[in-house]
Amino acid sequence: MKKRLLVALVIIFTMVFSVQAGFAASSNIEELPNIKILATGGTIAGSAASSTQMTGYKAGAIGIQVLIDAVPQMKEYANVSGEQVCKISSNNMTDEIWLQIGKRVNELLADKNVDGIVITHGTDTLEETAYFLNLVVKSDKPVVIVGAMRPATAISADGPVNLLNAVRLAASKEAIGKGVLIAMNDEINGARDATKTNTTHVSTFKAPELGYLGYINNGKPYFYRESTRKHTNQSEFDIKNLKELPVVEIVYGRAGENRVIVDAIAASGAKGIIYAGTGNGSIHNAAEAGLIEAQKKDLVIVRTSRTGNGTVINSLPKWDDEHFLKGDSLSPHKARILLSLALTKTNDLNEIQRMFNEY
Ligand code: ASP
């Protein structure tokens, strides 16, 4: 009799425990953050003929569902779903795709069922897309951009772990309100200051002067710093109704320069020129004459530096007298994005300089 009672108790206990465990498991799935992955191509989706081929592969060949299926561990941390935006090598990125991604990110983040976004991207222009989104996303929810330096088919491919880390970062409370983030090689970088520093190494993204924002250890993000410059929810730029971006070109300052490129740009209908100057944004005499004329045709001129470090501040007073603006510490290619967005709002030079001081 005692034995039967014991067996009955064990059965009841087992049933109650399994129901509870089942309930816990299903509520756990419901409680996981919902992360949307927007895929654009790049080496993270790259395919090569052999596992030892690290260069010369086809970027963007593999679709998002295959990338998601290759990292089932993501399901432990988030409900993940993917959308294929395009399948390009990011050296071919366009303004149209930027506008498409920016609008889609804003649409998704306005949905209360979406907690964060991951964007898979080629590394060549990853920092540009990151900074563009940093200026146009209207949400505090995490947006994380991720790429890889080795194709998906390579031995020791870095894509899968980078993707897992990116999803965990996008699903984390720590990433909220930090602006658009870059997650690669166990490091967290901010969109404004990070740049690709090496052609092939997996440790390519760095903010050489200002440093990483934090690290990802065992998949968990640890932040040490954040950018004080305006971004996402604090940003005044709105792409909702934009169909194209004002054209801004870059001129690379050099010894022996002439004004051929400046003149060609001025004649092209562009609205602005970023001058990637020598040193502290210094301009060659020959190009300077062309820039002064370009400005008379209403092009906005911004001085930046080709050195990759430091801020462009007062140099020769004549460049301020000519109303050439100063690009602060932005790289020429990020200054190009800010000037283009600034020109969607105003042509007032003081206003545009204010934006360069704030973003
Ligand atoms: N060319 C590739 C791209 O930017 C390189 C990479 O993803 O690492 O799409």
Coordinates of C-alpha atoms and ligand atoms in Angstrom, one line a residue:
M1 CA 0.0 0.0 0.0
K2 CA 2.8 2.3 1.0
K3 CA 4.6 1.5 -2.1
R4 CA 1.6 2.4 -4.3
L5 CA 1.3 5.7 -2.5
L6 CA 4.9 6.5 -3.1
V7 CA 4.5 5.7 -6.8
A8 CA 1.4 7.9 -7.1
L9 CA 3.2 10.8 -5.4
V10 CA 6.2 10.4 -7.7
I11 CA 3.8 10.5 -10.7
I12 CA 1.9 13.5 -9.4
F13 CA 5.2 15.3 -8.7
T14 CA 6.6 14.5 -12.1
M15 CA 3.4 15.7 -13.8
V16 CA 3.4 19.0 -11.9
F17 CA 7.1 19.5 -12.5
S18 CA 6.8 18.8 -16.2
V19 CA 3.8 21.2 -16.6
Q20 CA 5.7 23.9 -14.8
A21 CA 8.9 23.2 -16.8
G22 CA 6.9 23.3 -20.0
F23 CA 5.2 26.6 -18.9
A24 CA 8.6 28.1 -18.0
A25 CA 10.0 27.1 -21.4
S26 CA 7.2 28.6 -23.4
S27 CA 7.0 31.8 -21.4
N28 CA 10.8 32.0 -21.7
I29 CA 10.4 32.0 -25.5
E30 CA 7.8 34.7 -25.2
E31 CA 10.0 36.7 -23.0
L32 CA 13.1 36.6 -25.2
P33 CA 13.7 39.9 -27.1
N34 CA 12.6 40.0 -30.7
I35 CA 15.6 40.8 -33.0
K36 CA 15.2 41.5 -36.7
I37 CA 18.3 40.9 -38.9
L38 CA 18.5 43.0 -42.1
A39 CA 21.0 41.5 -44.5
T40 CA 22.9 43.4 -47.1
G41 CA 25.6 41.0 -48.2
G42 CA 29.3 41.4 -47.7
T43 CA 32.0 38.9 -46.7
I44 CA 29.9 37.7 -43.8
A45 CA 27.7 36.2 -46.6
G46 CA 30.7 35.5 -48.8
S47 CA 31.4 32.2 -50.6
A48 CA 34.8 31.0 -51.8
A49 CA 35.8 27.9 -53.7
S50 CA 37.7 26.4 -50.8
S51 CA 37.9 26.7 -47.0
T52 CA 41.4 28.1 -47.3
Q53 CA 40.5 30.9 -49.7
M54 CA 40.4 34.1 -47.7
T55 CA 40.4 36.7 -50.5
G56 CA 39.0 36.9 -54.0
Y57 CA 35.7 35.3 -53.0
K58 CA 32.1 36.3 -53.9
A59 CA 30.8 38.7 -51.3
G60 CA 27.1 38.6 -50.5
A61 CA 26.4 35.3 -52.1
I62 CA 24.7 33.6 -49.2
G63 CA 21.1 34.4 -48.1
I64 CA 20.1 35.5 -44.6
Q65 CA 18.2 32.3 -43.7
V66 CA 21.3 30.3 -44.3
L67 CA 23.3 32.6 -42.1
I68 CA 20.6 32.4 -39.4
D69 CA 20.4 28.6 -39.6
A70 CA 24.2 28.4 -39.3
V71 CA 24.1 30.0 -35.8
P72 CA 21.2 28.1 -33.9
Q73 CA 22.8 29.4 -30.6
M74 CA 21.1 32.7 -31.3
K75 CA 17.8 31.2 -30.4
E76 CA 18.9 30.9 -26.8
Y77 CA 19.0 34.7 -26.5
A78 CA 16.5 36.1 -28.9
N79 CA 13.6 35.3 -31.3
V80 CA 15.4 36.0 -34.5
S81 CA 14.0 36.6 -38.0
G82 CA 15.7 37.9 -41.1
E83 CA 15.0 40.1 -44.1
Q84 CA 17.2 40.3 -47.2
V85 CA 17.6 44.0 -48.2
C86 CA 20.2 43.4 -50.9
K87 CA 23.1 41.1 -51.7
I88 CA 26.0 43.4 -52.5
S89 CA 29.7 43.8 -51.7
S90 CA 29.6 47.0 -49.7
N91 CA 32.0 48.9 -51.9
N92 CA 28.9 49.2 -54.1
M93 CA 26.7 50.7 -51.4
T94 CA 24.3 53.4 -52.7
D95 CA 22.3 56.3 -51.3
E96 CA 19.1 54.5 -52.4
I97 CA 20.0 51.5 -50.3
W98 CA 20.8 53.7 -47.3
L99 CA 17.5 55.4 -47.6
Q100 CA 15.8 52.0 -47.9
I101 CA 17.6 50.6 -44.8
G102 CA 17.1 53.8 -42.8
K103 CA 13.3 53.9 -43.5
R104 CA 12.9 50.1 -42.8
V105 CA 14.9 50.3 -39.5
N106 CA 12.6 53.2 -38.3
E107 CA 9.5 51.3 -39.4
L108 CA 10.6 48.2 -37.5
L109 CA 11.7 49.9 -34.4
A110 CA 8.4 51.8 -34.2
D111 CA 6.8 48.3 -33.7
K112 CA 6.5 47.4 -30.0
N113 CA 7.2 43.8 -31.0
V114 CA 10.7 44.6 -32.2
D115 CA 13.3 45.1 -29.6
G116 CA 16.4 45.6 -31.7
I117 CA 18.0 45.4 -35.1
V118 CA 21.1 43.7 -36.4
I119 CA 22.4 44.6 -39.9
T120 CA 24.8 42.3 -41.7
H121 CA 27.1 44.3 -43.9
G122 CA 30.3 44.3 -45.9
T123 CA 33.2 45.8 -43.9
D124 CA 34.4 48.2 -46.7
T125 CA 31.7 50.8 -46.1
L126 CA 30.2 49.4 -42.9
E127 CA 31.3 52.5 -40.9
E128 CA 29.6 54.8 -43.4
T129 CA 26.3 53.0 -43.1
A130 CA 26.7 52.9 -39.4
Y131 CA 27.2 56.7 -39.2
F132 CA 24.3 57.4 -41.7
L133 CA 22.0 55.3 -39.5
N134 CA 23.4 56.9 -36.3
L135 CA 22.1 60.2 -37.7
V136 CA 18.7 59.1 -39.1
V137 CA 17.4 56.3 -36.8
K138 CA 14.5 57.6 -34.6
S139 CA 14.7 55.2 -31.7
D140 CA 16.7 54.4 -28.6
K141 CA 16.4 50.7 -29.3
P142 CA 19.7 48.9 -30.2
V143 CA 20.9 48.9 -33.8
V144 CA 24.0 46.8 -34.3
I145 CA 26.0 46.5 -37.5
V146 CA 28.1 43.4 -38.0
G147 CA 30.4 42.0 -40.7
A148 CA 33.2 39.6 -41.1
M149 CA 36.7 39.6 -42.6
R150 CA 36.7 35.9 -43.6
P151 CA 34.0 34.5 -46.0
A152 CA 31.4 32.2 -44.5
T153 CA 33.0 29.2 -46.3
A154 CA 36.5 29.8 -44.7
I155 CA 38.1 27.8 -42.0
S156 CA 37.8 29.8 -38.8
A157 CA 35.3 32.1 -40.3
D158 CA 34.6 35.0 -38.0
G159 CA 31.0 35.7 -39.2
P160 CA 29.1 33.2 -37.0
V161 CA 30.5 34.3 -33.7
N162 CA 30.3 38.0 -34.8
L163 CA 26.6 37.4 -35.7
L164 CA 25.9 35.7 -32.4
N165 CA 27.6 38.6 -30.5
A166 CA 25.7 41.2 -32.5
V167 CA 22.4 39.5 -31.7
R168 CA 23.2 39.3 -28.0
L169 CA 24.3 43.0 -28.1
A170 CA 21.1 44.1 -29.9
A171 CA 19.1 42.1 -27.3
S172 CA 20.9 43.7 -24.3
K173 CA 19.6 46.5 -22.1
E174 CA 23.2 47.8 -22.1
A175 CA 23.0 48.8 -25.8
I176 CA 19.8 50.9 -25.4
G177 CA 20.4 54.6 -26.2
K178 CA 24.1 54.1 -27.2
G179 CA 23.6 55.0 -30.9
V180 CA 24.4 52.7 -33.7
L181 CA 27.0 50.1 -32.7
I182 CA 29.5 48.0 -34.5
A183 CA 30.1 44.5 -33.1
M184 CA 33.1 42.6 -34.5
N185 CA 36.0 40.6 -33.0
D186 CA 34.5 40.7 -29.5
E187 CA 34.7 44.5 -29.5
I188 CA 32.0 47.2 -29.5
N189 CA 32.6 50.3 -31.4
G190 CA 30.5 53.5 -31.9
A191 CA 29.4 54.5 -35.4
R192 CA 30.9 58.0 -35.3
D193 CA 34.5 57.2 -34.5
A194 CA 35.3 53.7 -35.7
T195 CA 36.9 53.0 -39.0
K196 CA 38.3 50.0 -40.9
T197 CA 42.0 50.0 -40.3
N198 CA 43.3 46.9 -42.0
T199 CA 42.5 45.3 -45.3
T200 CA 42.3 41.7 -44.2
H201 CA 42.7 41.2 -40.4
V202 CA 39.7 40.3 -38.3
S203 CA 40.7 43.0 -35.8
T204 CA 40.1 45.7 -38.4
F205 CA 37.6 48.0 -36.7
K206 CA 39.1 50.5 -34.4
A207 CA 38.6 54.0 -33.2
P208 CA 42.3 54.8 -33.2
E209 CA 42.2 57.9 -30.9
L210 CA 39.1 57.6 -28.8
G211 CA 38.9 53.8 -28.4
Y212 CA 36.3 51.0 -28.2
L213 CA 33.1 51.7 -26.3
G214 CA 33.4 48.2 -24.8
Y215 CA 33.9 44.5 -25.1
I216 CA 31.8 41.4 -25.6
N217 CA 33.1 38.7 -23.2
N218 CA 31.4 35.3 -23.5
G219 CA 28.7 37.0 -25.5
K220 CA 27.9 39.5 -22.8
P221 CA 28.5 43.2 -23.5
Y222 CA 30.5 45.4 -21.2
F223 CA 30.4 49.1 -21.8
Y224 CA 33.1 51.5 -20.6
R225 CA 32.4 54.7 -22.5
E226 CA 29.8 56.2 -24.9
S227 CA 29.8 59.0 -27.5
T228 CA 28.8 62.5 -26.3
R229 CA 27.9 63.5 -29.8
K230 CA 24.2 63.7 -30.8
H231 CA 22.7 60.6 -32.5
T232 CA 19.5 58.6 -33.2
N233 CA 16.7 60.0 -31.0
Q234 CA 18.5 63.4 -30.4
S235 CA 19.2 63.8 -34.2
E236 CA 17.4 66.5 -36.2
F237 CA 17.7 64.7 -39.5
D238 CA 14.6 63.0 -40.9
I239 CA 14.7 60.8 -44.1
K240 CA 11.0 59.8 -44.0
N241 CA 10.1 61.8 -47.1
L242 CA 13.4 61.8 -48.9
K243 CA 13.8 60.1 -52.2
E244 CA 17.5 61.0 -52.7
L245 CA 20.3 62.7 -50.9
P246 CA 22.1 65.9 -51.9
V247 CA 25.3 65.0 -53.8
V248 CA 28.5 65.8 -51.9
E249 CA 32.0 64.8 -53.3
I250 CA 35.4 64.3 -51.7
V251 CA 38.6 65.9 -52.9
Y252 CA 41.9 64.3 -51.7
G253 CA 44.5 67.0 -51.0
R254 CA 48.1 66.1 -52.1
A255 CA 51.4 67.5 -53.1
G256 CA 51.5 68.6 -56.7
E257 CA 47.7 69.1 -56.7
N258 CA 45.8 71.0 -59.4
R259 CA 42.2 72.2 -59.6
V260 CA 40.9 69.7 -62.2
I261 CA 38.9 67.6 -59.8
V262 CA 37.4 70.6 -57.9
D263 CA 36.4 72.2 -61.2
A264 CA 34.8 69.0 -62.4
I265 CA 32.8 68.6 -59.2
A266 CA 31.7 72.2 -59.3
A267 CA 30.4 71.7 -62.9
S268 CA 28.7 68.5 -62.0
G269 CA 25.8 69.9 -60.0
A270 CA 27.1 68.7 -56.7
K271 CA 26.0 70.6 -53.6
G272 CA 29.1 70.3 -51.5
I273 CA 32.8 69.4 -51.4
I274 CA 34.6 67.7 -48.5
Y275 CA 38.3 68.6 -48.8
A276 CA 40.4 65.9 -47.3
G277 CA 43.3 68.3 -46.5
T278 CA 46.8 67.6 -45.6
G279 CA 47.6 68.0 -41.9
N280 CA 45.1 70.3 -40.1
G281 CA 42.9 70.5 -43.2
S282 CA 45.4 72.5 -45.2
I283 CA 44.5 73.2 -48.8
H284 CA 46.8 73.4 -51.8
N285 CA 46.9 76.9 -53.5
A286 CA 45.7 75.4 -56.8
A287 CA 42.7 73.6 -55.3
E288 CA 41.9 76.6 -53.1
A289 CA 41.3 78.9 -56.1
G290 CA 38.9 76.3 -57.5
L291 CA 37.1 75.9 -54.1
I292 CA 36.6 79.7 -53.8
E293 CA 35.0 79.6 -57.2
A294 CA 32.9 76.6 -56.4
Q295 CA 31.6 78.3 -53.3
K296 CA 30.5 81.2 -55.5
K297 CA 28.3 78.6 -57.3
D298 CA 26.8 77.9 -53.9
L299 CA 28.7 74.6 -53.1
V300 CA 29.4 74.2 -49.4
I301 CA 33.0 73.5 -48.7
V302 CA 34.1 71.6 -45.6
R303 CA 37.8 71.1 -44.6
T304 CA 38.7 67.7 -43.0
S305 CA 42.0 65.9 -42.7
R306 CA 43.6 63.0 -44.5
T307 CA 45.7 62.2 -41.4
G308 CA 42.9 60.1 -39.8
N309 CA 43.5 61.6 -36.4
G310 CA 42.9 64.9 -34.6
T311 CA 40.3 67.6 -35.2
V312 CA 40.4 70.2 -38.0
I313 CA 40.4 73.5 -36.1
N314 CA 41.5 77.0 -37.0
S315 CA 44.5 76.8 -39.3
L316 CA 45.0 79.7 -41.7
P317 CA 42.5 82.5 -41.0
K318 CA 42.0 83.0 -44.7
W319 CA 40.1 79.7 -44.9
D320 CA 37.7 80.9 -42.2
D321 CA 37.4 84.2 -44.0
E322 CA 36.5 82.3 -47.2
H323 CA 33.7 80.6 -45.1
F324 CA 35.1 77.1 -45.6
L325 CA 33.6 75.0 -42.7
K326 CA 35.5 72.8 -40.4
G327 CA 34.8 69.0 -40.2
D328 CA 35.8 68.6 -36.5
S329 CA 37.2 65.1 -36.1
L330 CA 35.1 63.4 -38.7
S331 CA 36.8 61.4 -41.4
P332 CA 36.3 62.8 -44.9
H333 CA 33.8 60.0 -45.8
K334 CA 31.8 60.5 -42.6
A335 CA 31.9 64.3 -43.1
R336 CA 30.4 63.7 -46.5
I337 CA 27.4 62.0 -44.9
L338 CA 26.8 64.7 -42.4
L339 CA 27.1 67.5 -45.0
S340 CA 24.6 65.7 -47.3
L341 CA 22.1 65.3 -44.5
A342 CA 22.7 68.9 -43.3
L343 CA 21.9 70.1 -46.9
T344 CA 18.5 68.4 -46.7
K345 CA 17.7 71.0 -44.0
T346 CA 19.6 74.2 -44.7
N347 CA 22.2 76.0 -46.8
D348 CA 23.0 78.4 -43.9
L349 CA 26.8 78.1 -43.3
N350 CA 26.6 78.9 -39.6
E351 CA 23.9 76.3 -39.1
I352 CA 25.9 73.7 -41.0
Q353 CA 29.0 74.5 -38.9
R354 CA 26.8 74.1 -35.7
M355 CA 25.9 70.6 -37.0
F356 CA 29.5 69.7 -37.5
N357 CA 30.2 70.8 -33.9
E358 CA 27.3 68.7 -32.5
Y359 CA 27.2 65.4 -34.4
Ligands
ASP1 N1 34.3 43.8 -50.1 C1 33.7 43.3 -48.9 C2 32.5 44.2 -48.6 O1 32.7 45.2 -48.1 C3 34.6 43.2 -47.8 C4 34.0 42.7 -46.5 O2 32.8 42.5 -46.3 O3 34.8 42.4 -45.6 O4 31.4 43.8 -48.9

